[in-house]
């Protein structure tokens, strides 16, 4: 509630850190000024009935760290947030979604005006074929309950089909076990993207729902490993890799903008 009777809304002075960030970007435009970045973050939820869903453990930390890092470099950042309960950055525009279908709609609407896509969300590969109205009652399923799953659309693959020159597409791959690099590079080729960030989820202290991460950033012909560190540091390493990619992309000059 605000001081004026009957009114409510955002009325507080922003936090000092937010004020400082706004002053910094106004006084010293960053190297990504003018670049439009689309980040997806979090994990989708696919309804089983009106109260239950099929979900995953993604917290959105990696995606939000990428959004923060891109905004700190001066980019215009939109974050498509799937069920993320983390603090928000006033310099980032957030679009909240719940399911893979909603994420797809938001991404397709934003993608044409995007220069750099960072697809960090854990998007469900399958969803219940039938989302039932109301709540499924235990008493109606004494013998057990089966839920049929149907595949969702590969949103990243769909955007890659629609890509135009000057766009840089980065995917993420959660892998474990041997031959993870081969599998991740297979995804890079199959999805026709520029880089894939390989996240080894076999450790319990990195990756999903953890503050730290340890990744390998693969392009068609390079591999860079980022040793275990905080997600903000991993985000900066990913943006540096995007910078290197864009320097090599035809039609782009050093600042990463189209000629
Ligand atoms: N992704 C997507 N749409 C989906 C599923 C995944 O856009 N329906 C994106 C993720 O955001 C991520 C990348 O694709 O950037 C991860 O791909 P993943 O689903 O792991 O690869 P798959 O080829 O489906 O292989 P896997 O069998 O390992 O799931």
PDB file of C-alpha atoms and ligand atoms in Angstrom:
ATOM      1  CA  UNK A   1       0.000   0.000   0.000  1.00  0.00           C
ATOM      2  CA  UNK A   2       1.185   3.473  -0.779  1.00  0.00           C
ATOM      3  CA  UNK A   3       0.974   6.557   1.408  1.00  0.00           C
ATOM      4  CA  UNK A   4      -1.951   7.942  -0.629  1.00  0.00           C
ATOM      5  CA  UNK A   5      -5.150   6.408   0.744  1.00  0.00           C
ATOM      6  CA  UNK A   6      -6.605   3.583  -1.360  1.00  0.00           C
ATOM      7  CA  UNK A   7      -3.614   3.289  -3.683  1.00  0.00           C
ATOM      8  CA  UNK A   8      -1.191   0.442  -4.074  1.00  0.00           C
ATOM      9  CA  UNK A   9       1.641  -0.384  -6.432  1.00  0.00           C
ATOM     10  CA  UNK A  10       5.391  -0.008  -6.738  1.00  0.00           C
ATOM     11  CA  UNK A  11       6.048   3.040  -4.664  1.00  0.00           C
ATOM     12  CA  UNK A  12       9.337   2.391  -2.910  1.00  0.00           C
ATOM     13  CA  UNK A  13      12.679   3.840  -3.808  1.00  0.00           C
ATOM     14  CA  UNK A  14      14.562   1.046  -5.638  1.00  0.00           C
ATOM     15  CA  UNK A  15      17.294  -0.776  -3.748  1.00  0.00           C
ATOM     16  CA  UNK A  16      20.705   0.981  -3.803  1.00  0.00           C
ATOM     17  CA  UNK A  17      22.210  -1.833  -5.927  1.00  0.00           C
ATOM     18  CA  UNK A  18      19.470  -1.366  -8.546  1.00  0.00           C
ATOM     19  CA  UNK A  19      19.968   2.409  -8.555  1.00  0.00           C
ATOM     20  CA  UNK A  20      23.708   1.918  -8.994  1.00  0.00           C
ATOM     21  CA  UNK A  21      23.178  -0.521 -11.891  1.00  0.00           C
ATOM     22  CA  UNK A  22      20.808   1.938 -13.614  1.00  0.00           C
ATOM     23  CA  UNK A  23      23.320   4.794 -13.172  1.00  0.00           C
ATOM     24  CA  UNK A  24      26.167   2.660 -14.463  1.00  0.00           C
ATOM     25  CA  UNK A  25      24.349   1.644 -17.617  1.00  0.00           C
ATOM     26  CA  UNK A  26      23.269   5.237 -18.280  1.00  0.00           C
ATOM     27  CA  UNK A  27      26.771   6.641 -17.756  1.00  0.00           C
ATOM     28  CA  UNK A  28      28.861   3.902 -19.353  1.00  0.00           C
ATOM     29  CA  UNK A  29      26.995   1.978 -22.056  1.00  0.00           C
ATOM     30  CA  UNK A  30      28.186  -1.623 -22.112  1.00  0.00           C
ATOM     31  CA  UNK A  31      29.614  -3.524 -25.087  1.00  0.00           C
ATOM     32  CA  UNK A  32      26.262  -5.233 -25.777  1.00  0.00           C
ATOM     33  CA  UNK A  33      24.285  -1.989 -25.991  1.00  0.00           C
ATOM     34  CA  UNK A  34      21.756  -2.345 -28.813  1.00  0.00           C
ATOM     35  CA  UNK A  35      21.912  -6.137 -28.792  1.00  0.00           C
ATOM     36  CA  UNK A  36      18.590  -7.881 -28.155  1.00  0.00           C
ATOM     37  CA  UNK A  37      18.940 -10.984 -26.029  1.00  0.00           C
ATOM     38  CA  UNK A  38      16.262 -13.586 -25.388  1.00  0.00           C
ATOM     39  CA  UNK A  39      16.872 -15.945 -22.469  1.00  0.00           C
ATOM     40  CA  UNK A  40      14.690 -18.828 -21.371  1.00  0.00           C
ATOM     41  CA  UNK A  41      14.940 -19.932 -17.761  1.00  0.00           C
ATOM     42  CA  UNK A  42      13.414 -22.419 -15.342  1.00  0.00           C
ATOM     43  CA  UNK A  43      11.496 -25.599 -15.956  1.00  0.00           C
ATOM     44  CA  UNK A  44       8.132 -26.106 -17.600  1.00  0.00           C
ATOM     45  CA  UNK A  45       5.164 -27.765 -15.891  1.00  0.00           C
ATOM     46  CA  UNK A  46       2.837 -29.944 -17.918  1.00  0.00           C
ATOM     47  CA  UNK A  47      -0.614 -30.370 -16.377  1.00  0.00           C
ATOM     48  CA  UNK A  48      -1.907 -33.820 -15.402  1.00  0.00           C
ATOM     49  CA  UNK A  49      -5.099 -32.384 -13.923  1.00  0.00           C
ATOM     50  CA  UNK A  50      -6.011 -29.015 -12.462  1.00  0.00           C
ATOM     51  CA  UNK A  51      -3.643 -29.398  -9.475  1.00  0.00           C
ATOM     52  CA  UNK A  52      -0.857 -31.764 -10.577  1.00  0.00           C
ATOM     53  CA  UNK A  53       1.855 -31.500 -13.161  1.00  0.00           C
ATOM     54  CA  UNK A  54       4.882 -33.213 -14.668  1.00  0.00           C
ATOM     55  CA  UNK A  55       7.871 -30.980 -13.959  1.00  0.00           C
ATOM     56  CA  UNK A  56      11.610 -30.948 -13.437  1.00  0.00           C
ATOM     57  CA  UNK A  57      14.131 -29.634 -10.942  1.00  0.00           C
ATOM     58  CA  UNK A  58      15.359 -26.601 -12.847  1.00  0.00           C
ATOM     59  CA  UNK A  59      15.397 -23.527 -10.577  1.00  0.00           C
ATOM     60  CA  UNK A  60      16.050 -20.923 -13.273  1.00  0.00           C
ATOM     61  CA  UNK A  61      19.322 -19.787 -11.643  1.00  0.00           C
ATOM     62  CA  UNK A  62      21.449 -20.335 -14.756  1.00  0.00           C
ATOM     63  CA  UNK A  63      18.974 -18.566 -17.032  1.00  0.00           C
ATOM     64  CA  UNK A  64      18.543 -15.633 -14.645  1.00  0.00           C
ATOM     65  CA  UNK A  65      22.345 -15.353 -14.270  1.00  0.00           C
ATOM     66  CA  UNK A  66      22.590 -15.148 -18.075  1.00  0.00           C
ATOM     67  CA  UNK A  67      19.892 -12.471 -18.190  1.00  0.00           C
ATOM     68  CA  UNK A  68      21.676 -10.455 -15.470  1.00  0.00           C
ATOM     69  CA  UNK A  69      25.065 -10.797 -17.194  1.00  0.00           C
ATOM     70  CA  UNK A  70      23.660  -9.726 -20.586  1.00  0.00           C
ATOM     71  CA  UNK A  71      21.871  -6.739 -19.009  1.00  0.00           C
ATOM     72  CA  UNK A  72      25.116  -5.780 -17.227  1.00  0.00           C
ATOM     73  CA  UNK A  73      26.774  -5.617 -20.672  1.00  0.00           C
ATOM     74  CA  UNK A  74      24.095  -3.218 -21.825  1.00  0.00           C
ATOM     75  CA  UNK A  75      21.894  -5.607 -23.846  1.00  0.00           C
ATOM     76  CA  UNK A  76      18.122  -5.293 -24.048  1.00  0.00           C
ATOM     77  CA  UNK A  77      17.114  -8.502 -22.312  1.00  0.00           C
ATOM     78  CA  UNK A  78      13.864 -10.458 -22.286  1.00  0.00           C
ATOM     79  CA  UNK A  79      13.689 -13.495 -20.028  1.00  0.00           C
ATOM     80  CA  UNK A  80      10.984 -16.082 -20.633  1.00  0.00           C
ATOM     81  CA  UNK A  81      10.652 -17.460 -17.110  1.00  0.00           C
ATOM     82  CA  UNK A  82       9.071 -20.876 -16.570  1.00  0.00           C
ATOM     83  CA  UNK A  83       8.100 -21.180 -12.906  1.00  0.00           C
ATOM     84  CA  UNK A  84      11.062 -19.269 -11.480  1.00  0.00           C
ATOM     85  CA  UNK A  85      10.793 -17.996  -7.916  1.00  0.00           C
ATOM     86  CA  UNK A  86      14.040 -16.007  -7.842  1.00  0.00           C
ATOM     87  CA  UNK A  87      14.535 -12.255  -7.315  1.00  0.00           C
ATOM     88  CA  UNK A  88      14.114 -10.184 -10.457  1.00  0.00           C
ATOM     89  CA  UNK A  89      16.394  -7.630 -12.065  1.00  0.00           C
ATOM     90  CA  UNK A  90      14.726  -4.299 -12.883  1.00  0.00           C
ATOM     91  CA  UNK A  91      16.907  -4.087 -16.018  1.00  0.00           C
ATOM     92  CA  UNK A  92      15.361  -7.288 -17.461  1.00  0.00           C
ATOM     93  CA  UNK A  93      11.904  -7.718 -18.996  1.00  0.00           C
ATOM     94  CA  UNK A  94      10.295 -10.963 -17.786  1.00  0.00           C
ATOM     95  CA  UNK A  95       7.575 -12.971 -19.499  1.00  0.00           C
ATOM     96  CA  UNK A  96       6.167 -15.608 -17.178  1.00  0.00           C
ATOM     97  CA  UNK A  97       5.042 -18.915 -18.629  1.00  0.00           C
ATOM     98  CA  UNK A  98       4.058 -22.261 -17.145  1.00  0.00           C
ATOM     99  CA  UNK A  99       3.977 -24.999 -19.787  1.00  0.00           C
ATOM    100  CA  UNK A 100       6.105 -25.873 -22.816  1.00  0.00           C
ATOM    101  CA  UNK A 101       3.270 -24.662 -25.075  1.00  0.00           C
ATOM    102  CA  UNK A 102       3.238 -21.250 -23.359  1.00  0.00           C
ATOM    103  CA  UNK A 103       7.030 -21.047 -23.530  1.00  0.00           C
ATOM    104  CA  UNK A 104       6.847 -21.879 -27.232  1.00  0.00           C
ATOM    105  CA  UNK A 105       4.297 -19.120 -27.896  1.00  0.00           C
ATOM    106  CA  UNK A 106       6.348 -16.528 -25.980  1.00  0.00           C
ATOM    107  CA  UNK A 107       9.599 -17.542 -27.710  1.00  0.00           C
ATOM    108  CA  UNK A 108       8.113 -17.528 -31.202  1.00  0.00           C
ATOM    109  CA  UNK A 109       6.690 -14.047 -30.629  1.00  0.00           C
ATOM    110  CA  UNK A 110      10.047 -12.692 -29.408  1.00  0.00           C
ATOM    111  CA  UNK A 111      12.472 -14.577 -31.645  1.00  0.00           C
ATOM    112  CA  UNK A 112      12.232 -12.464 -34.860  1.00  0.00           C
ATOM    113  CA  UNK A 113      13.506  -9.411 -32.915  1.00  0.00           C
ATOM    114  CA  UNK A 114      16.272 -11.347 -31.139  1.00  0.00           C
ATOM    115  CA  UNK A 115      20.008 -11.182 -31.861  1.00  0.00           C
ATOM    116  CA  UNK A 116      21.181 -13.705 -29.257  1.00  0.00           C
ATOM    117  CA  UNK A 117      19.076 -16.596 -27.982  1.00  0.00           C
ATOM    118  CA  UNK A 118      20.205 -18.343 -24.800  1.00  0.00           C
ATOM    119  CA  UNK A 119      17.952 -21.369 -24.349  1.00  0.00           C
ATOM    120  CA  UNK A 120      18.653 -22.350 -20.749  1.00  0.00           C
ATOM    121  CA  UNK A 121      15.138 -23.514 -19.795  1.00  0.00           C
ATOM    122  CA  UNK A 122      14.478 -27.171 -19.112  1.00  0.00           C
ATOM    123  CA  UNK A 123      11.578 -27.656 -21.487  1.00  0.00           C
ATOM    124  CA  UNK A 124       9.554 -30.830 -21.091  1.00  0.00           C
ATOM    125  CA  UNK A 125      10.100 -33.295 -23.914  1.00  0.00           C
ATOM    126  CA  UNK A 126       6.773 -34.984 -23.108  1.00  0.00           C
ATOM    127  CA  UNK A 127       3.455 -33.852 -21.664  1.00  0.00           C
ATOM    128  CA  UNK A 128       0.326 -35.722 -20.539  1.00  0.00           C
ATOM    129  CA  UNK A 129      -1.697 -36.416 -23.662  1.00  0.00           C
ATOM    130  CA  UNK A 130      -4.853 -35.505 -21.789  1.00  0.00           C
ATOM    131  CA  UNK A 131      -4.879 -32.793 -19.105  1.00  0.00           C
ATOM    132  CA  UNK A 132      -8.003 -33.642 -17.108  1.00  0.00           C
ATOM    133  CA  UNK A 133     -10.384 -31.017 -15.787  1.00  0.00           C
ATOM    134  CA  UNK A 134     -10.658 -31.026 -12.027  1.00  0.00           C
ATOM    135  CA  UNK A 135      -8.669 -33.275  -9.701  1.00  0.00           C
ATOM    136  CA  UNK A 136      -8.172 -36.977 -10.348  1.00  0.00           C
ATOM    137  CA  UNK A 137      -9.608 -38.849  -7.347  1.00  0.00           C
ATOM    138  CA  UNK A 138      -7.609 -41.683  -5.784  1.00  0.00           C
ATOM    139  CA  UNK A 139     -10.807 -43.644  -5.170  1.00  0.00           C
ATOM    140  CA  UNK A 140     -11.430 -43.840  -8.937  1.00  0.00           C
ATOM    141  CA  UNK A 141      -8.077 -45.551  -9.558  1.00  0.00           C
ATOM    142  CA  UNK A 142      -7.785 -48.402  -7.072  1.00  0.00           C
ATOM    143  CA  UNK A 143      -5.768 -50.518  -9.464  1.00  0.00           C
ATOM    144  CA  UNK A 144      -3.265 -47.760 -10.263  1.00  0.00           C
ATOM    145  CA  UNK A 145      -3.185 -44.926 -12.728  1.00  0.00           C
ATOM    146  CA  UNK A 146      -1.341 -44.645 -16.028  1.00  0.00           C
ATOM    147  CA  UNK A 147      -0.667 -41.329 -17.670  1.00  0.00           C
ATOM    148  CA  UNK A 148       0.011 -41.334 -21.368  1.00  0.00           C
ATOM    149  CA  UNK A 149       2.638 -38.837 -22.475  1.00  0.00           C
ATOM    150  CA  UNK A 150       2.917 -37.256 -25.894  1.00  0.00           C
ATOM    151  CA  UNK A 151       5.961 -35.426 -27.286  1.00  0.00           C
ATOM    152  CA  UNK A 152       6.143 -31.644 -27.131  1.00  0.00           C
ATOM    153  CA  UNK A 153       7.590 -29.461 -29.881  1.00  0.00           C
ATOM    154  CA  UNK A 154      11.344 -28.855 -29.841  1.00  0.00           C
ATOM    155  CA  UNK A 155      11.104 -25.082 -29.380  1.00  0.00           C
ATOM    156  CA  UNK A 156      14.807 -24.460 -29.976  1.00  0.00           C
ATOM    157  CA  UNK A 157      14.729 -26.576 -33.141  1.00  0.00           C
ATOM    158  CA  UNK A 158      11.664 -24.660 -34.346  1.00  0.00           C
ATOM    159  CA  UNK A 159      13.372 -21.307 -33.825  1.00  0.00           C
ATOM    160  CA  UNK A 160      16.517 -22.581 -35.578  1.00  0.00           C
ATOM    161  CA  UNK A 161      14.379 -23.370 -38.643  1.00  0.00           C
ATOM    162  CA  UNK A 162      13.236 -19.737 -38.671  1.00  0.00           C
ATOM    163  CA  UNK A 163      16.626 -18.148 -37.962  1.00  0.00           C
ATOM    164  CA  UNK A 164      17.940 -15.315 -40.074  1.00  0.00           C
ATOM    165  CA  UNK A 165      21.519 -14.071 -40.587  1.00  0.00           C
ATOM    166  CA  UNK A 166      22.913 -12.226 -37.612  1.00  0.00           C
ATOM    167  CA  UNK A 167      21.181 -14.361 -34.995  1.00  0.00           C
ATOM    168  CA  UNK A 168      23.252 -16.458 -32.601  1.00  0.00           C
ATOM    169  CA  UNK A 169      21.559 -19.480 -31.027  1.00  0.00           C
ATOM    170  CA  UNK A 170      22.863 -21.202 -27.911  1.00  0.00           C
ATOM    171  CA  UNK A 171      21.283 -24.368 -26.540  1.00  0.00           C
ATOM    172  CA  UNK A 172      21.856 -26.264 -23.312  1.00  0.00           C
ATOM    173  CA  UNK A 173      22.218 -29.984 -22.835  1.00  0.00           C
ATOM    174  CA  UNK A 174      21.917 -31.800 -19.542  1.00  0.00           C
ATOM    175  CA  UNK A 175      23.916 -34.997 -19.925  1.00  0.00           C
ATOM    176  CA  UNK A 176      25.555 -37.645 -17.833  1.00  0.00           C
ATOM    177  CA  UNK A 177      27.763 -40.604 -18.468  1.00  0.00           C
ATOM    178  CA  UNK A 178      30.323 -41.267 -21.142  1.00  0.00           C
ATOM    179  CA  UNK A 179      30.258 -39.800 -24.635  1.00  0.00           C
ATOM    180  CA  UNK A 180      28.442 -36.721 -23.366  1.00  0.00           C
ATOM    181  CA  UNK A 181      30.469 -34.449 -25.675  1.00  0.00           C
ATOM    182  CA  UNK A 182      29.485 -36.536 -28.700  1.00  0.00           C
ATOM    183  CA  UNK A 183      25.826 -36.452 -27.678  1.00  0.00           C
ATOM    184  CA  UNK A 184      25.904 -32.690 -27.064  1.00  0.00           C
ATOM    185  CA  UNK A 185      27.605 -32.032 -30.398  1.00  0.00           C
ATOM    186  CA  UNK A 186      24.987 -34.250 -32.046  1.00  0.00           C
ATOM    187  CA  UNK A 187      22.318 -31.932 -30.631  1.00  0.00           C
ATOM    188  CA  UNK A 188      24.232 -28.891 -31.900  1.00  0.00           C
ATOM    189  CA  UNK A 189      24.190 -30.289 -35.441  1.00  0.00           C
ATOM    190  CA  UNK A 190      20.641 -31.677 -35.274  1.00  0.00           C
ATOM    191  CA  UNK A 191      19.162 -28.468 -33.896  1.00  0.00           C
ATOM    192  CA  UNK A 192      21.272 -26.288 -36.239  1.00  0.00           C
ATOM    193  CA  UNK A 193      22.490 -23.976 -33.471  1.00  0.00           C
ATOM    194  CA  UNK A 194      25.816 -22.186 -32.958  1.00  0.00           C
ATOM    195  CA  UNK A 195      26.839 -23.426 -29.526  1.00  0.00           C
ATOM    196  CA  UNK A 196      25.669 -25.830 -26.881  1.00  0.00           C
ATOM    197  CA  UNK A 197      26.428 -25.591 -23.191  1.00  0.00           C
ATOM    198  CA  UNK A 198      26.939 -29.053 -21.804  1.00  0.00           C
ATOM    199  CA  UNK A 199      25.913 -29.442 -18.238  1.00  0.00           C
ATOM    200  CA  UNK A 200      27.053 -32.618 -16.512  1.00  0.00           C
ATOM    201  CA  UNK A 201      24.226 -33.504 -14.162  1.00  0.00           C
ATOM    202  CA  UNK A 202      25.848 -36.568 -12.636  1.00  0.00           C
ATOM    203  CA  UNK A 203      27.281 -34.503  -9.732  1.00  0.00           C
ATOM    204  CA  UNK A 204      24.868 -33.476  -6.966  1.00  0.00           C
ATOM    205  CA  UNK A 205      26.431 -30.069  -6.299  1.00  0.00           C
ATOM    206  CA  UNK A 206      26.345 -28.591  -9.778  1.00  0.00           C
ATOM    207  CA  UNK A 207      23.708 -28.244 -12.482  1.00  0.00           C
ATOM    208  CA  UNK A 208      20.026 -28.483 -11.623  1.00  0.00           C
ATOM    209  CA  UNK A 209      18.851 -26.448  -8.667  1.00  0.00           C
ATOM    210  CA  UNK A 210      22.411 -25.703  -7.472  1.00  0.00           C
ATOM    211  CA  UNK A 211      24.192 -22.346  -7.109  1.00  0.00           C
ATOM    212  CA  UNK A 212      27.273 -23.612  -8.914  1.00  0.00           C
ATOM    213  CA  UNK A 213      27.863 -25.157 -12.282  1.00  0.00           C
ATOM    214  CA  UNK A 214      30.585 -26.795 -14.304  1.00  0.00           C
ATOM    215  CA  UNK A 215      30.082 -26.755 -18.053  1.00  0.00           C
ATOM    216  CA  UNK A 216      31.666 -27.295 -21.430  1.00  0.00           C
ATOM    217  CA  UNK A 217      30.803 -24.830 -24.176  1.00  0.00           C
ATOM    218  CA  UNK A 218      30.866 -26.575 -27.550  1.00  0.00           C
ATOM    219  CA  UNK A 219      30.730 -24.983 -30.974  1.00  0.00           C
ATOM    220  CA  UNK A 220      31.098 -26.772 -34.306  1.00  0.00           C
ATOM    221  CA  UNK A 221      34.881 -26.789 -33.933  1.00  0.00           C
ATOM    222  CA  UNK A 222      35.782 -25.705 -30.388  1.00  0.00           C
ATOM    223  CA  UNK A 223      35.380 -26.949 -26.814  1.00  0.00           C
ATOM    224  CA  UNK A 224      35.893 -24.726 -23.785  1.00  0.00           C
ATOM    225  CA  UNK A 225      35.510 -26.069 -20.280  1.00  0.00           C
ATOM    226  CA  UNK A 226      34.459 -23.839 -17.409  1.00  0.00           C
ATOM    227  CA  UNK A 227      35.537 -25.372 -14.111  1.00  0.00           C
ATOM    228  CA  UNK A 228      33.148 -25.479 -11.207  1.00  0.00           C
ATOM    229  CA  UNK A 229      32.212 -21.955 -10.191  1.00  0.00           C
ATOM    230  CA  UNK A 230      29.187 -19.784  -9.394  1.00  0.00           C
ATOM    231  CA  UNK A 231      26.490 -19.492 -12.052  1.00  0.00           C
ATOM    232  CA  UNK A 232      27.125 -15.715 -12.574  1.00  0.00           C
ATOM    233  CA  UNK A 233      30.735 -16.544 -13.523  1.00  0.00           C
ATOM    234  CA  UNK A 234      29.567 -19.380 -15.829  1.00  0.00           C
ATOM    235  CA  UNK A 235      27.117 -16.920 -17.422  1.00  0.00           C
ATOM    236  CA  UNK A 236      29.936 -14.463 -18.174  1.00  0.00           C
ATOM    237  CA  UNK A 237      31.997 -17.261 -19.776  1.00  0.00           C
ATOM    238  CA  UNK A 238      29.006 -18.172 -21.983  1.00  0.00           C
ATOM    239  CA  UNK A 239      28.583 -14.536 -23.065  1.00  0.00           C
ATOM    240  CA  UNK A 240      32.317 -14.340 -23.865  1.00  0.00           C
ATOM    241  CA  UNK A 241      31.872 -17.431 -26.078  1.00  0.00           C
ATOM    242  CA  UNK A 242      28.942 -15.688 -27.813  1.00  0.00           C
ATOM    243  CA  UNK A 243      31.204 -12.687 -28.435  1.00  0.00           C
ATOM    244  CA  UNK A 244      33.801 -14.929 -30.087  1.00  0.00           C
ATOM    245  CA  UNK A 245      31.138 -16.634 -32.208  1.00  0.00           C
ATOM    246  CA  UNK A 246      29.697 -13.340 -33.379  1.00  0.00           C
ATOM    247  CA  UNK A 247      33.132 -12.055 -34.353  1.00  0.00           C
ATOM    248  CA  UNK A 248      33.314 -14.998 -36.758  1.00  0.00           C
ATOM    249  CA  UNK A 249      29.756 -14.666 -38.086  1.00  0.00           C
ATOM    250  CA  UNK A 250      29.598 -13.163 -41.582  1.00  0.00           C
ATOM    251  CA  UNK A 251      27.952  -9.746 -41.718  1.00  0.00           C
ATOM    252  CA  UNK A 252      28.659  -8.868 -38.095  1.00  0.00           C
ATOM    253  CA  UNK A 253      31.329  -6.440 -36.980  1.00  0.00           C
ATOM    254  CA  UNK A 254      33.329  -6.435 -33.772  1.00  0.00           C
ATOM    255  CA  UNK A 255      30.577  -4.942 -31.598  1.00  0.00           C
ATOM    256  CA  UNK A 256      28.393  -7.894 -32.501  1.00  0.00           C
ATOM    257  CA  UNK A 257      25.869  -5.763 -34.417  1.00  0.00           C
ATOM    258  CA  UNK A 258      24.775  -6.338 -37.993  1.00  0.00           C
ATOM    259  CA  UNK A 259      26.565  -4.117 -40.551  1.00  0.00           C
TER     260      UNK A 259
HETATM  261  N1  LIG B   1      14.492 -27.746 -25.767  1.00  0.00           N
HETATM  262  C1  LIG B   1      13.473 -27.093 -26.433  1.00  0.00           C
HETATM  263  N2  LIG B   1      12.239 -27.673 -26.553  1.00  0.00           N
HETATM  264  C2  LIG B   1      12.009 -28.885 -26.023  1.00  0.00           C
HETATM  265  C3  LIG B   1      13.048 -29.571 -25.340  1.00  0.00           C
HETATM  266  C4  LIG B   1      14.269 -28.951 -25.228  1.00  0.00           C
HETATM  267  O1  LIG B   1      13.672 -25.973 -26.911  1.00  0.00           O
HETATM  268  N3  LIG B   1      10.802 -29.421 -26.139  1.00  0.00           N
HETATM  269  C5  LIG B   1      15.805 -27.081 -25.678  1.00  0.00           C
HETATM  270  C6  LIG B   1      16.296 -26.827 -24.276  1.00  0.00           C
HETATM  271  O2  LIG B   1      15.933 -25.546 -23.814  1.00  0.00           O
HETATM  272  C7  LIG B   1      17.799 -26.945 -24.423  1.00  0.00           C
HETATM  273  C8  LIG B   1      17.942 -27.993 -25.480  1.00  0.00           C
HETATM  274  O3  LIG B   1      16.748 -27.963 -26.251  1.00  0.00           O
HETATM  275  O4  LIG B   1      18.402 -25.756 -24.869  1.00  0.00           O
HETATM  276  C9  LIG B   1      18.114 -29.336 -24.812  1.00  0.00           C
HETATM  277  O5  LIG B   1      17.785 -30.324 -25.611  1.00  0.00           O
HETATM  278  P1  LIG B   1      17.342 -31.740 -24.995  1.00  0.00           P
HETATM  279  O6  LIG B   1      15.895 -31.777 -24.786  1.00  0.00           O
HETATM  280  O7  LIG B   1      18.209 -32.060 -23.855  1.00  0.00           O
HETATM  281  O8  LIG B   1      17.758 -32.549 -26.202  1.00  0.00           O
HETATM  282  P2  LIG B   1      17.055 -33.687 -26.901  1.00  0.00           P
HETATM  283  O9  LIG B   1      17.531 -33.619 -28.300  1.00  0.00           O
HETATM  284  O10 LIG B   1      15.599 -33.655 -26.665  1.00  0.00           O
HETATM  285  O11 LIG B   1      17.712 -34.946 -26.208  1.00  0.00           O
HETATM  286  P3  LIG B   1      17.445 -35.701 -24.831  1.00  0.00           P
HETATM  287  O12 LIG B   1      16.989 -37.024 -25.260  1.00  0.00           O
HETATM  288  O13 LIG B   1      18.770 -35.744 -24.150  1.00  0.00           O
HETATM  289  O14 LIG B   1      16.408 -34.931 -24.034  1.00  0.00           O
END
